[in-house]
Short mmCIF file of C-alpha atoms in Angstrom, two decimals:
data_model
loop_
_atom_site.label_atom_id
_atom_site.label_comp_id
_atom_site.label_asym_id
_atom_site.label_seq_id
_atom_site.Cartn_x
_atom_site.Cartn_y
_atom_site.Cartn_z
CA MET A 1 -20.48 -6.49 3.01
CA GLN A 2 -21.19 -4.84 6.34
CA LEU A 3 -18.58 -3.99 8.96
CA LEU A 4 -19.31 -4.41 12.68
CA LEU A 5 -16.84 -3.10 15.23
CA ASN A 6 -16.42 -4.96 18.54
CA LEU A 7 -14.63 -3.47 21.53
CA ASP A 8 -13.87 -5.48 24.68
CA VAL A 9 -14.47 -3.60 27.94
CA PRO A 10 -14.18 -4.71 31.57
CA ASP A 11 -17.14 -2.64 32.86
CA LEU A 12 -20.09 -2.59 30.47
CA PRO A 13 -22.25 0.06 32.21
CA ALA A 14 -19.25 2.41 32.52
CA ALA A 15 -18.35 1.86 28.86
CA VAL A 16 -21.92 2.55 27.71
CA ALA A 17 -21.95 5.74 29.78
CA PHE A 18 -18.57 6.86 28.41
CA TYR A 19 -19.45 6.32 24.74
CA GLN A 20 -22.81 8.05 25.22
CA GLN A 21 -21.50 11.07 27.15
CA ALA A 22 -18.13 11.49 25.45
CA LEU A 23 -18.97 10.69 21.85
CA GLY A 24 -22.73 10.88 21.47
CA PHE A 25 -23.45 7.20 20.75
CA SER A 26 -26.86 5.82 21.71
CA VAL A 27 -27.86 2.33 22.81
CA GLY A 28 -29.38 0.25 20.03
CA ARG A 29 -29.90 -3.22 21.52
CA VAL A 30 -28.75 -5.18 24.53
CA LEU A 31 -27.73 -8.67 23.42
CA PHE A 32 -26.54 -12.02 24.74
CA ASN A 33 -28.12 -11.84 28.19
CA GLY A 34 -26.79 -8.33 28.75
CA SER A 35 -23.14 -9.05 27.97
CA VAL A 36 -23.11 -7.02 24.72
CA VAL A 37 -24.49 -3.54 24.02
CA GLU A 38 -24.93 -2.26 20.48
CA MET A 39 -24.01 1.43 20.24
CA LEU A 40 -25.36 3.47 17.33
CA GLY A 41 -24.54 6.89 15.96
CA ALA A 42 -21.63 6.22 13.61
CA ALA A 43 -21.52 4.78 10.09
CA VAL A 44 -20.66 1.42 11.66
CA PRO A 45 -22.31 -0.04 14.77
CA LEU A 46 -20.01 -0.35 17.77
CA TYR A 47 -20.58 -3.40 19.97
CA LEU A 48 -19.27 -3.13 23.51
CA LEU A 49 -18.50 -6.64 24.78
CA HIS A 50 -18.10 -7.32 28.48
CA GLN A 51 -14.83 -9.22 28.84
CA PRO A 52 -13.23 -9.28 32.30
CA ALA A 53 -9.59 -8.30 32.73
CA ALA A 54 -7.07 -11.16 32.89
CA THR A 55 -9.19 -13.44 30.68
CA ARG A 56 -7.78 -14.93 27.50
CA PRO A 57 -9.03 -13.57 24.16
CA CYS A 58 -8.64 -17.06 22.64
CA PRO A 59 -7.77 -20.45 24.18
CA GLN A 60 -4.43 -20.80 22.35
CA SER A 61 -3.20 -17.34 23.35
CA GLY A 62 -0.76 -16.84 26.16
CA VAL A 63 -1.88 -13.23 26.58
CA GLN A 64 -4.62 -11.96 28.83
CA ARG A 65 -6.89 -8.97 28.48
CA ASP A 66 -5.32 -5.92 30.09
CA TYR A 67 -7.20 -2.63 30.21
CA ARG A 68 -4.33 -0.40 31.22
CA ARG A 69 -3.31 1.92 28.35
CA HIS A 70 -2.22 -0.35 25.54
CA TRP A 71 -1.30 -0.15 21.90
CA THR A 72 -3.13 -1.95 19.15
CA PRO A 73 -2.82 -1.52 15.39
CA LEU A 74 -6.56 -0.85 15.27
CA HIS A 75 -8.08 2.26 16.87
CA LEU A 76 -11.16 4.40 16.50
CA ASP A 77 -11.04 7.61 14.46
CA LEU A 78 -14.14 9.69 15.12
CA LEU A 79 -14.98 12.52 12.75
CA VAL A 80 -16.58 15.42 14.64
CA GLU A 81 -17.99 18.81 13.62
CA ASP A 82 -16.33 20.74 16.46
CA LEU A 83 -13.08 19.24 17.77
CA ASP A 84 -12.80 21.54 20.78
CA ALA A 85 -16.34 20.77 21.99
CA ALA A 86 -15.92 17.02 21.35
CA LEU A 87 -12.60 17.01 23.20
CA ALA A 88 -14.14 18.79 26.20
CA ARG A 89 -17.00 16.22 26.33
CA ALA A 90 -14.58 13.30 26.04
CA LEU A 91 -12.32 14.61 28.81
CA ALA A 92 -15.29 15.31 31.09
CA ALA A 93 -16.48 11.73 30.55
CA GLY A 94 -13.10 10.24 31.53
CA ALA A 95 -10.94 10.16 28.38
CA ARG A 96 -7.25 11.04 28.64
CA GLN A 97 -5.72 13.43 26.12
CA GLU A 98 -2.40 12.19 24.75
CA GLY A 99 -0.71 15.20 23.26
CA GLU A 100 -1.68 18.51 21.78
CA ILE A 101 -4.18 19.16 19.00
CA HIS A 102 -2.37 18.78 15.67
CA GLU A 103 -3.18 21.19 12.84
CA HIS A 104 -2.91 19.93 9.23
CA ASP A 105 -3.98 21.21 5.83
CA TRP A 106 -6.74 18.58 5.80
CA GLY A 107 -7.97 19.24 9.36
CA ARG A 108 -7.34 18.96 13.07
CA LEU A 109 -6.62 15.85 15.14
CA VAL A 110 -6.15 14.96 18.79
CA THR A 111 -5.28 11.55 20.24
CA LEU A 112 -6.95 10.19 23.36
CA SER A 113 -7.47 7.00 25.28
CA ASP A 114 -10.81 5.91 26.69
CA PRO A 115 -11.10 4.87 30.36
CA PHE A 116 -10.42 1.25 29.31
CA GLY A 117 -7.04 1.86 27.69
CA HIS A 118 -8.21 1.90 24.06
CA GLY A 119 -6.69 4.55 21.79
CA LEU A 120 -8.90 6.84 19.74
CA CYS A 121 -8.57 9.99 17.67
CA LEU A 122 -10.95 12.88 17.20
CA LEU A 123 -10.74 14.49 13.76
CA GLN A 124 -12.30 17.64 12.35
CA TRP A 125 -12.10 18.11 8.59
CA ARG A 126 -10.84 21.33 7.09
CA GLY A 127 -12.03 21.96 3.54
CA ALA A 128 -11.98 18.72 1.55
CA GLY A 129 -10.53 16.65 4.42
CA TYR A 130 -8.44 13.69 3.28
CA ASP A 131 -9.43 14.49 -0.33
CA LEU A 132 -7.07 17.45 0.00
CA VAL A 133 -4.19 15.07 0.63
CA SER A 134 -5.02 12.89 -2.37
CA LEU A 135 -5.44 15.96 -4.59
CA ASN A 136 -2.30 17.61 -3.27
CA PRO A 137 0.49 15.00 -2.85
CA GLY A 138 2.76 17.69 -1.48
CA GLY A 139 0.32 18.52 1.34
CA SER A 140 0.87 17.74 4.99
CA ASP A 141 1.45 14.20 6.20
CA ALA A 142 -1.20 11.70 7.22
CA HIS A 143 -2.80 11.94 10.63
CA ASN A 144 -0.50 9.69 12.64
#
């Protein structure tokens, strides 16, 4: 099985620029008459889908797309080599930091939102990363 990650955005060129500048993704392909851009650079391809604000995600839904800061049970966790450098790039590209950097036995974490209201976390492993938590049940809590 292969996992593909799709992310709705209201402004496709701005989203491509953000994910390139902030997180180091590169454009793979432009699809569906330019309404979808495949972003590469992670273990899973990220597809940015142009979906205007106030449109319905499905015909039966009473909700509309809203790109103000929102909560969803699914968010991006991006593992980086240097959290401080990655955070600086993300902020310069338009991300918003949502709290301080958290220090754990397994690593460091900071929560952000992209310019389109989607939550994301930057993580930097320390030692064995999450393996430290599974090997040491008494270690620090999970990342959120």
